[in-house]
Coordinates of C-alpha atoms and ligand atoms in Angstrom, one line a residue:
X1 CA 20.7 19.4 -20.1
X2 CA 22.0 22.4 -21.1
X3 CA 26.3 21.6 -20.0
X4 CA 25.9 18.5 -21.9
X5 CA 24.5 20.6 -25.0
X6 CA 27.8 22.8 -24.9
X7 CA 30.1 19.5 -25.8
X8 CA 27.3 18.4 -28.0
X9 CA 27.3 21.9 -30.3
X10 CA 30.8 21.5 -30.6
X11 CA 30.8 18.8 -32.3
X12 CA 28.3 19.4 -34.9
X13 CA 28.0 21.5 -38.0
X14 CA 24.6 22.2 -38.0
X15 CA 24.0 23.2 -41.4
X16 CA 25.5 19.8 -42.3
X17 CA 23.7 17.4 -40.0
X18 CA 19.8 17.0 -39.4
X19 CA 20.2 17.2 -35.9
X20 CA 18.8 19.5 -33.8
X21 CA 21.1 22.4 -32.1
X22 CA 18.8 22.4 -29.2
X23 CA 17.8 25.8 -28.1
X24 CA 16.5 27.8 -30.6
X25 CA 13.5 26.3 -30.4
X26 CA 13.4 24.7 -27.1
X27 CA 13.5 20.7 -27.4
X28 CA 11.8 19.0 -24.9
X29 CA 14.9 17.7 -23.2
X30 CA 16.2 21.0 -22.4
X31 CA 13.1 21.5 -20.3
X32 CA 13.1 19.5 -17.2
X33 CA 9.3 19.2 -16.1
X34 CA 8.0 19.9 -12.8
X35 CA 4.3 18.3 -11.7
X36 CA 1.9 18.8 -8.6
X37 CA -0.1 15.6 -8.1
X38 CA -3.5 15.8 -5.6
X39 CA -3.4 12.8 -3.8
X40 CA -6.6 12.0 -1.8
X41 CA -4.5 9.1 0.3
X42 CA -5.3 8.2 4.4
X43 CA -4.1 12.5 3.6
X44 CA -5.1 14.6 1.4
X45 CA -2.2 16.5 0.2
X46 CA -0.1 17.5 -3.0
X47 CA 3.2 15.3 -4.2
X48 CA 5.2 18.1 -5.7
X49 CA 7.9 16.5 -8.1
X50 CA 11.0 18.3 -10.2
X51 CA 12.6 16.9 -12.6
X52 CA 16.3 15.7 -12.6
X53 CA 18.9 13.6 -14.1
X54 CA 16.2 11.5 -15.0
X55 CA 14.1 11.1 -11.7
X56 CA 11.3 13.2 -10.7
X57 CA 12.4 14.7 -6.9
X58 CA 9.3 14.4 -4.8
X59 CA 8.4 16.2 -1.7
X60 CA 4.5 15.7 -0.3
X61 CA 2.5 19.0 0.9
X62 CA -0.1 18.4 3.0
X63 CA -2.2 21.9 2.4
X64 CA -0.6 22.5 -1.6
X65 CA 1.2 25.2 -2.8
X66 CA 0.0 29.1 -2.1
X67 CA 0.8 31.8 -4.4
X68 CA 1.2 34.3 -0.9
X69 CA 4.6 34.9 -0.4
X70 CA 3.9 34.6 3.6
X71 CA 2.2 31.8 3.2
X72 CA 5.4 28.9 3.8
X73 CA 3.9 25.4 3.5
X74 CA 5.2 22.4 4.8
X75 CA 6.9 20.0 2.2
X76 CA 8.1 16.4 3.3
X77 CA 10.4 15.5 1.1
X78 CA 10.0 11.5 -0.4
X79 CA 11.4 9.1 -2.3
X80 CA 12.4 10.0 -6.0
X81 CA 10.2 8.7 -8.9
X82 CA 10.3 7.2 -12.1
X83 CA 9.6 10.1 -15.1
X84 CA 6.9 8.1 -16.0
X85 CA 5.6 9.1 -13.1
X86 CA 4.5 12.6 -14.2
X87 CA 1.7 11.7 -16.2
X88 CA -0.5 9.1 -14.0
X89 CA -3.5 10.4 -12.6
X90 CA -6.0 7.6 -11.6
X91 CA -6.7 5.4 -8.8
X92 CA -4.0 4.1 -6.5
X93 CA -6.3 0.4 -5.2
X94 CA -7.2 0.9 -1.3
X95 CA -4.5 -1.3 0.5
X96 CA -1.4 -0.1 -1.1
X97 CA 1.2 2.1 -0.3
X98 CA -0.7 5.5 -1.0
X99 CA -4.1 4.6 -1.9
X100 CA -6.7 6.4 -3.3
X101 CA -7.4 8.8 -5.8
X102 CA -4.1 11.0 -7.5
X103 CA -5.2 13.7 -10.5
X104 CA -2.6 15.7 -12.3
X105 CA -3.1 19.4 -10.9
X106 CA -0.7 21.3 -12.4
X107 CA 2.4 20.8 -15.0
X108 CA 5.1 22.3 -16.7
X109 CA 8.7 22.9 -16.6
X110 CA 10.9 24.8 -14.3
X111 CA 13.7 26.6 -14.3
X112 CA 16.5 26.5 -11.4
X113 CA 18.8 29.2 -10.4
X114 CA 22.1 27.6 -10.3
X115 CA 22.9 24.0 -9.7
X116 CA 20.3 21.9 -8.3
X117 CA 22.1 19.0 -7.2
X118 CA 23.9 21.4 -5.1
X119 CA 20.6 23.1 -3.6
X120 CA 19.2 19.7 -3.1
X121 CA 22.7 19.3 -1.0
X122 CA 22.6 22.6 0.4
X123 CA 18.9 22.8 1.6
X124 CA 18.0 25.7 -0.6
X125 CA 16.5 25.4 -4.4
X126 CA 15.0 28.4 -6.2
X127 CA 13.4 28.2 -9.4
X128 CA 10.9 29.2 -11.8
X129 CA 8.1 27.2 -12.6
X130 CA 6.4 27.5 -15.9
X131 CA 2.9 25.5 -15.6
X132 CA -0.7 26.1 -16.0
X133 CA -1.6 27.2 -12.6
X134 CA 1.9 27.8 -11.0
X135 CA 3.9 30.0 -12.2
X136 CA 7.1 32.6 -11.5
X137 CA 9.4 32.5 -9.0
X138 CA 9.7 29.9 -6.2
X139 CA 12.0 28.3 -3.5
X140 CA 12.1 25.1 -1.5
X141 CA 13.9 25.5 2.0
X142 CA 15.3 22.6 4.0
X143 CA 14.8 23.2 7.8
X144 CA 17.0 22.3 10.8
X145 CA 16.8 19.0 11.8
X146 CA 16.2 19.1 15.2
X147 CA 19.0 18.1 17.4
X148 CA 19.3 15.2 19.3
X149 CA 16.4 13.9 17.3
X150 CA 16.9 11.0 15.1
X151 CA 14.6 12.2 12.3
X152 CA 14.9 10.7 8.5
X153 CA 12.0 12.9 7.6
X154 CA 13.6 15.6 5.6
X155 CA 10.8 19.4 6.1
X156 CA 11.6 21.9 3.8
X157 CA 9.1 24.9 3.4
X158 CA 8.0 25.1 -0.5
X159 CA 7.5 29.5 -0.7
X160 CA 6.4 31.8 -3.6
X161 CA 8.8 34.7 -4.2
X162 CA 7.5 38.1 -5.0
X163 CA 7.1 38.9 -8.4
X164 CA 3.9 39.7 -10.4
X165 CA 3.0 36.0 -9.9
X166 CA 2.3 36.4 -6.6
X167 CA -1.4 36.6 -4.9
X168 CA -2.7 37.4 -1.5
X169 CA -5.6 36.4 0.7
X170 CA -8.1 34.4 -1.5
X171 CA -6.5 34.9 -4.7
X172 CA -3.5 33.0 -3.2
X173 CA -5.3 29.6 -2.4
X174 CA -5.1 28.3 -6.1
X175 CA -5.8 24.8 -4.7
X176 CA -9.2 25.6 -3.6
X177 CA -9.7 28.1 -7.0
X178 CA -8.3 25.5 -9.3
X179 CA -9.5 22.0 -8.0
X180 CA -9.4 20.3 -11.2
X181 CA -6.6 18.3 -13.1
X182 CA -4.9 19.9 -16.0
X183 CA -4.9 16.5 -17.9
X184 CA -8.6 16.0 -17.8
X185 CA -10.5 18.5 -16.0
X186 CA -11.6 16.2 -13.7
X187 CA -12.1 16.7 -10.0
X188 CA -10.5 14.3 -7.6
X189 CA -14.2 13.3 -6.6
X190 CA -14.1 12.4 -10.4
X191 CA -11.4 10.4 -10.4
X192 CA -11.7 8.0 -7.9
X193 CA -15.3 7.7 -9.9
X194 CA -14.5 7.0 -13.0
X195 CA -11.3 4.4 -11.5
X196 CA -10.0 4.5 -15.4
X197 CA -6.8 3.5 -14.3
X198 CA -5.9 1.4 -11.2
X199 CA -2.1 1.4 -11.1
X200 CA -0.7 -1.5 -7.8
X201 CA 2.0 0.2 -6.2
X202 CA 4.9 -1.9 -7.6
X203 CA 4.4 -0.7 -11.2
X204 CA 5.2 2.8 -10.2
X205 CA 4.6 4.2 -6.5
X206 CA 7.1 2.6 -4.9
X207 CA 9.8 3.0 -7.4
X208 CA 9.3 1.0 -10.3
X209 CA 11.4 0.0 -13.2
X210 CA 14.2 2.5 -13.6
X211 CA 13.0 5.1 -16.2
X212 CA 15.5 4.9 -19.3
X213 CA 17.8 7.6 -20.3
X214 CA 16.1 9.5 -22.8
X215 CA 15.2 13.0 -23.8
X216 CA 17.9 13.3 -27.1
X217 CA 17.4 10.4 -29.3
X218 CA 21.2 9.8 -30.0
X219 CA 21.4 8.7 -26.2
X220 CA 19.2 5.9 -27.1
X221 CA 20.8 2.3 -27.5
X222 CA 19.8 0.8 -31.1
X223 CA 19.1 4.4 -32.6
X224 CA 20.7 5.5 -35.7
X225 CA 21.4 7.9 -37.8
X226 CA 18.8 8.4 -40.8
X227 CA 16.4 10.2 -42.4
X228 CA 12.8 10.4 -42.2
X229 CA 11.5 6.8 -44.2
X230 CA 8.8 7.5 -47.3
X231 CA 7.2 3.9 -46.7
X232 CA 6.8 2.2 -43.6
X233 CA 4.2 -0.7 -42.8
X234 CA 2.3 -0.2 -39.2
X235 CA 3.3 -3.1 -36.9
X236 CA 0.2 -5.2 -35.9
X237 CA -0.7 -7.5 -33.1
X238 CA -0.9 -11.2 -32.9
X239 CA -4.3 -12.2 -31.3
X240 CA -3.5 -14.4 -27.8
X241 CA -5.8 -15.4 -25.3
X242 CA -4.6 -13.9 -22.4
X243 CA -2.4 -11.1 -21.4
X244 CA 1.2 -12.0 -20.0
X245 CA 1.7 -11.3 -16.7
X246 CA 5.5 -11.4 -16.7
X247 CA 7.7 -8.3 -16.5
X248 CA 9.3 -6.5 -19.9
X249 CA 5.4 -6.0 -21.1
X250 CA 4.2 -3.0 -22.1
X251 CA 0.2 -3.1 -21.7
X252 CA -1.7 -0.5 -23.5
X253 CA -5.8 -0.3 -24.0
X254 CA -7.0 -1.6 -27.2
X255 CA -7.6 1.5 -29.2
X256 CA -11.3 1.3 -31.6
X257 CA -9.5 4.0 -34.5
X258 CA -8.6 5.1 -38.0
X259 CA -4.3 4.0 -38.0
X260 CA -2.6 6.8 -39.2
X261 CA 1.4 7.3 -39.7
X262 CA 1.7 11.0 -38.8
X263 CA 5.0 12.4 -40.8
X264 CA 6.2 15.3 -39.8
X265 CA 8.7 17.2 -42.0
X266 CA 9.7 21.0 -40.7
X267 CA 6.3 22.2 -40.1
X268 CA 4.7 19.9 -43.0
X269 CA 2.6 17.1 -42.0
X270 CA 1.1 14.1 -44.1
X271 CA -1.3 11.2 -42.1
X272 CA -1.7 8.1 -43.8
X273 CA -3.6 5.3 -43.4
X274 CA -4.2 2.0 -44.5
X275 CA -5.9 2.9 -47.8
X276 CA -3.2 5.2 -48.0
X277 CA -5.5 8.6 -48.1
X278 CA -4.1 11.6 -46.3
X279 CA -6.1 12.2 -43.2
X280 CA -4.1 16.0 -42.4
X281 CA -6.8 17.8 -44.8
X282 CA -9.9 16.6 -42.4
X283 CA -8.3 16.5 -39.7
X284 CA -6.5 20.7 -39.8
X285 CA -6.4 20.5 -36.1
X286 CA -4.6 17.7 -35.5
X287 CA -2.6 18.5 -38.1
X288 CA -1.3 22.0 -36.9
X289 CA -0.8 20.7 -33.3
X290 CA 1.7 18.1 -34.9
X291 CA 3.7 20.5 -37.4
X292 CA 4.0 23.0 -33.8
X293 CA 5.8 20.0 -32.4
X294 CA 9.0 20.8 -30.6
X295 CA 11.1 18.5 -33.2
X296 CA 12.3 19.0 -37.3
X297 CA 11.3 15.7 -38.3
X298 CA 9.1 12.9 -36.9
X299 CA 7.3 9.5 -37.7
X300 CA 5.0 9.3 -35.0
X301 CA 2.0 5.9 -35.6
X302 CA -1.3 6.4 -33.5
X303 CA -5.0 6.5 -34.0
X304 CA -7.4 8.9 -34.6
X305 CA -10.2 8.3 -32.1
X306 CA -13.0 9.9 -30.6
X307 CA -13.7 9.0 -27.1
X308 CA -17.5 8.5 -25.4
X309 CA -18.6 9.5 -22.3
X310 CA -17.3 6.2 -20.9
X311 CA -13.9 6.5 -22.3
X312 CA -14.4 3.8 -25.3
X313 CA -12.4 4.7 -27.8
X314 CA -14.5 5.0 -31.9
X315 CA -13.1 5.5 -35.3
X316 CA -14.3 9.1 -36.4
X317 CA -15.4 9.1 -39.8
X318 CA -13.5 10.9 -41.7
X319 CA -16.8 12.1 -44.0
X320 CA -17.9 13.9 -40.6
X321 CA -14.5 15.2 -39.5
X322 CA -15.6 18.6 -39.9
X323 CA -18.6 18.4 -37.5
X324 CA -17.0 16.6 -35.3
X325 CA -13.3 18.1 -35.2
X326 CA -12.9 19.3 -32.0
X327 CA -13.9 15.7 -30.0
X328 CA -11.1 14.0 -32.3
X329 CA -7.6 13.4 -31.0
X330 CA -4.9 11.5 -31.8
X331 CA -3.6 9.0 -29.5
X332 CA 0.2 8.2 -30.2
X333 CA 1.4 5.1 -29.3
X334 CA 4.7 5.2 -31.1
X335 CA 7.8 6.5 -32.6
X336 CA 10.0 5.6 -35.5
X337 CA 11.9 8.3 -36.1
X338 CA 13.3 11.8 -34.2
X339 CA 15.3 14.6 -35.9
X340 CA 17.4 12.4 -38.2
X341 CA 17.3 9.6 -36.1
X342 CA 15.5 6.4 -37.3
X343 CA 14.7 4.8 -34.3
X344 CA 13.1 1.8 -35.3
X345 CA 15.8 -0.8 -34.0
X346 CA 15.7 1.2 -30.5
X347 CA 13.4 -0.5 -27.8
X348 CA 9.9 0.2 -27.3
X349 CA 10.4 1.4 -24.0
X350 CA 12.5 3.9 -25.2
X351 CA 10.7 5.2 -28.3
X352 CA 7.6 5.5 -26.2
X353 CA 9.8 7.9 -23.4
X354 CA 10.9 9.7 -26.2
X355 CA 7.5 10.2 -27.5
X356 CA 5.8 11.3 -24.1
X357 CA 8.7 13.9 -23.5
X358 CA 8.1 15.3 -27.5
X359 CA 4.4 15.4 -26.4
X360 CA 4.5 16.7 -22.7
X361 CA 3.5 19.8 -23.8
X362 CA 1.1 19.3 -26.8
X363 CA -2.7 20.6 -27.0
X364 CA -5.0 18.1 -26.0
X365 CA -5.7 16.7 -29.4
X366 CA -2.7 15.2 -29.0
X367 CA -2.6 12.5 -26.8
X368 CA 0.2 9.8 -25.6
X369 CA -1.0 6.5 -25.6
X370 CA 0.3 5.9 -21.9
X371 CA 1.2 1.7 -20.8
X372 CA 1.2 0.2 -17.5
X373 CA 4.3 -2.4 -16.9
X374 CA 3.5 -5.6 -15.7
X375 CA 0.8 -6.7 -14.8
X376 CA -1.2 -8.0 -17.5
X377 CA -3.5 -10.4 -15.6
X378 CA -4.7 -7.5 -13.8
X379 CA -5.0 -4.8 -16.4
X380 CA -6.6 -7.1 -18.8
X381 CA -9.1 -7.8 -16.2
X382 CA -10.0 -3.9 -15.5
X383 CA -10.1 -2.8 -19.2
X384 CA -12.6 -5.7 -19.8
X385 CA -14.6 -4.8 -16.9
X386 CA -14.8 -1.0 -17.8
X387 CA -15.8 -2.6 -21.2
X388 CA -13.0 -1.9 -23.6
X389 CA -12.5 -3.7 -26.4
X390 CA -9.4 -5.6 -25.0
X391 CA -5.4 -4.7 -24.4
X392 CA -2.3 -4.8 -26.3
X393 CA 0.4 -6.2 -24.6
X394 CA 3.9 -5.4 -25.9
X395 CA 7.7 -6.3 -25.4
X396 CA 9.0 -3.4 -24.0
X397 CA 12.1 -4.3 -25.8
X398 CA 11.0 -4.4 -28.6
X399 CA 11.9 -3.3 -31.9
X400 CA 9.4 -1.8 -34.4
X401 CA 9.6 -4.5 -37.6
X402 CA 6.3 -3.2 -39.2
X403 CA 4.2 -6.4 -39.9
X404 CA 2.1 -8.1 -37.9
X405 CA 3.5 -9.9 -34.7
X406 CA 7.0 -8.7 -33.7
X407 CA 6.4 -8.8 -29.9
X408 CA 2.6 -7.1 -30.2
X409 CA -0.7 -8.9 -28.5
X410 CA -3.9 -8.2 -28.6
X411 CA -6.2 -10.0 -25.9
X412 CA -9.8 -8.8 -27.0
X413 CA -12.6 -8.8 -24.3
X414 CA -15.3 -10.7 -24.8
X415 CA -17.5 -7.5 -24.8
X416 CA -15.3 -6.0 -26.5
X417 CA -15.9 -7.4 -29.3
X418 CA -19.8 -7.3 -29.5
X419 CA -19.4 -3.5 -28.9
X420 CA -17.2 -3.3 -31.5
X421 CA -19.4 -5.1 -34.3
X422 CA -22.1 -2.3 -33.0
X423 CA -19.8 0.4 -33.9
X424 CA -19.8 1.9 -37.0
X425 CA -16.9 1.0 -39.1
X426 CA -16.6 2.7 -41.6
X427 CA -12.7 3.5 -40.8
X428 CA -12.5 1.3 -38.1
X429 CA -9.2 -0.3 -38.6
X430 CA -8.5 -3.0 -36.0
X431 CA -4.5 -2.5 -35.0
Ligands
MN501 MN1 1.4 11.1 -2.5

């Protein structure tokens, strides 16, 4: 937040420290995102949510955002959401509260004219939003409760102000023009299809776990000061039967891939794997997209993977990068280090936040290995059922010791595992 960056300049020489100024290049944190969520619930209508001291504001428009300038749709305004929030698209299950299909329609950052808390207060924001299909200058108006009415639904009226943004008559209905979700392409029909992810509404809807403070890593509890390691040992699962179904787990889909620590030093970039061969040579694209990161420095550990049609997850092999470059990405799962902070003793929770803001606006070769919290009974369940190789369940506390263990699981599917002996192996590392 830019205020905070004032007191944070001052106290820094930065042609003495590693750490970022902020600014010059924009870091993520300076840019406070803004999504637009389709939500095909009892409803169909479009959860419009702004970022802000660490919530996402949310207000629900039943006929979606027109780039007219006459056009004033109605915006209800809801509860505030976690951050994590920004990124699900997938299947609410039928029964909870808002179920049914949700696809990530637009995203970005925005911009707001003066002080939002006190526009939130005052019943009048204006901004700029900077996304894929929204764009320019905008403004949410509270209106007039009605008197005497004991209302605690808040209407504000979500307009497009005139600028060279602005469309009329067909031009303007960008919902119906632009259908599909900026994440994936998919249509909402799609979606609620392919039911890849079934999130309950007490791992996120309805509030969830409060999202940390994050965005600069020195606000991060068990970060430290340090420069970017030359060795470090991936951290591996434990194999376990079954996936904990407490709280304080982090469960991810097990990921069929080539391990690769992914170093980024000021625009140079080394991957290495297991063997210890550097994968940034066959793999240019993913390369570039990492050096263009918003950061100076990074350790960043994922997998190189090529998805199917089905969303099962393959090593690539490296001998075929080249013909097969484009359907590669890299799925990040975590992060060791940011801009001259190690943050290896930080929680996971955290690292991962951190990561997912670093890669909010990355090309789509560069993925963020996403979690659901809690839960594990459930999600092991689904990912077997849509016949992935299994989950890894994490501590979402924990540290990152490198080794195997250390808070990690893996709980393979049954399937899973056949499918996987049928896979070429070649690089296939397990994690
Ligand atoms: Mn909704």
């Amino acid at each position: 937040m830019p205020a905070d960056l004032e007191k944070y300049r001052a106290k820094r020489n930065f042609s003495r420290t590693p750490e970022p100024a902020g600014g010059s290049a924009p870091r993520v944190s300076d840019r406070p995102q803004f999504v637009v969520q389709k939500h095909d619930a009892r409803r169909l209508h479009y959860d419009f949510r702004l970022e802000h001291d660490g919530v996402l504001w949310s207000w629900a428009i039943p006929k979606g955002p027109s780039l007219d300038p006459r056009e004033k749709r109605l915006a209800v305004r809801t509860e505030d959401h976690p951050l994590e929030y920004a990124t699900f698209e997938g299947v609410i299950p039928e029964g909870e509260y808002g179920g049914g299909a949700v696809l990530v329609w637009d995203r970005g950052h925005w911009v707001p004219k003066g002080d939002p808390s006190e526009g939130l207060a005052q019943g009048k924001l204006e901004f700029t939003l900077h996304g894929e299909k929204l764009r320019g200058r905008w403004a949410l108006v509270r209106l007039a409760r009605r008197t005497g009415r004991r209302d605690d639904k808040e209407n504000w009226l979500l307009i497009k102000q005139r600028d060279a943004a602005a469309r009329s008559g067909n031009a303007a209905e960008i919902v119906d023009a632009r259908p599909e979700s900026v994440l994936t392409g998919r249509r909402i029909e799609g979606v609620a299809e392919d039911r890849d992810r079934v999130w309950s509404s007490d791992t996120g809807e309805s509030g969830g776990p409060p999202a940390p403070e994050v965005g600069r890593p020195d606000t991060i509890p068990g970060a430290r000061r340090g420069a970017l390691p030359r060795r470090q040992t991936v951290q591996r699962p434990e194999t376990a039967d079954e996936a904990p179904d407490g709280p304080g787990w982090l469960h991810e889909p097990e990921l069929r891939g080539l391990r690769l620590l992914c170093r980024v030093d000021r625009g140079k970039v080394a991957m290495r794997g297991a063997e210890g061969q550097d994968a940034a040579r066959r793999l240019p694209d993913i390369a570039s997209a990492l050096a263009a990161l918003p950061c100076s420095t990074a350790l960043i550990d994922g997998f190189a993977v090529v998805f199917d049609k089905q969303g099962h997850s393959e090593a690539p092999s490296l001998e075929e990068a080249e013909t097969a470059a484009e359907r590669i990405v890299l799925v990040a799962i975590d992060l060791l280090h940011l801009d001259g902070w190690d943050l290896r003793g930080a929680a996971l929770r955290a690292r991962k936040e951190l990561l997912r803001l670093l890669l909010s606006e990355a090309p789509p070769q560069l993925r963020y290995g996403d979690h659901v919290e809690g839960h594990g009974a459930d999600f092991f369940r689904e990912a077997c059922r849509l016949g992935l190789a299994g989950v890894v369940s994490k501590q979402a506390d924990a540290k990152y010791r490198g080794g195997r263990g250390g808070g990690w699981l893996r709980v393979p599917c049954r399937q899973g595992r056949r499918a996987a002996r049928r896979s070429r192996g070649l690089a296939a590392d397990e994690p």
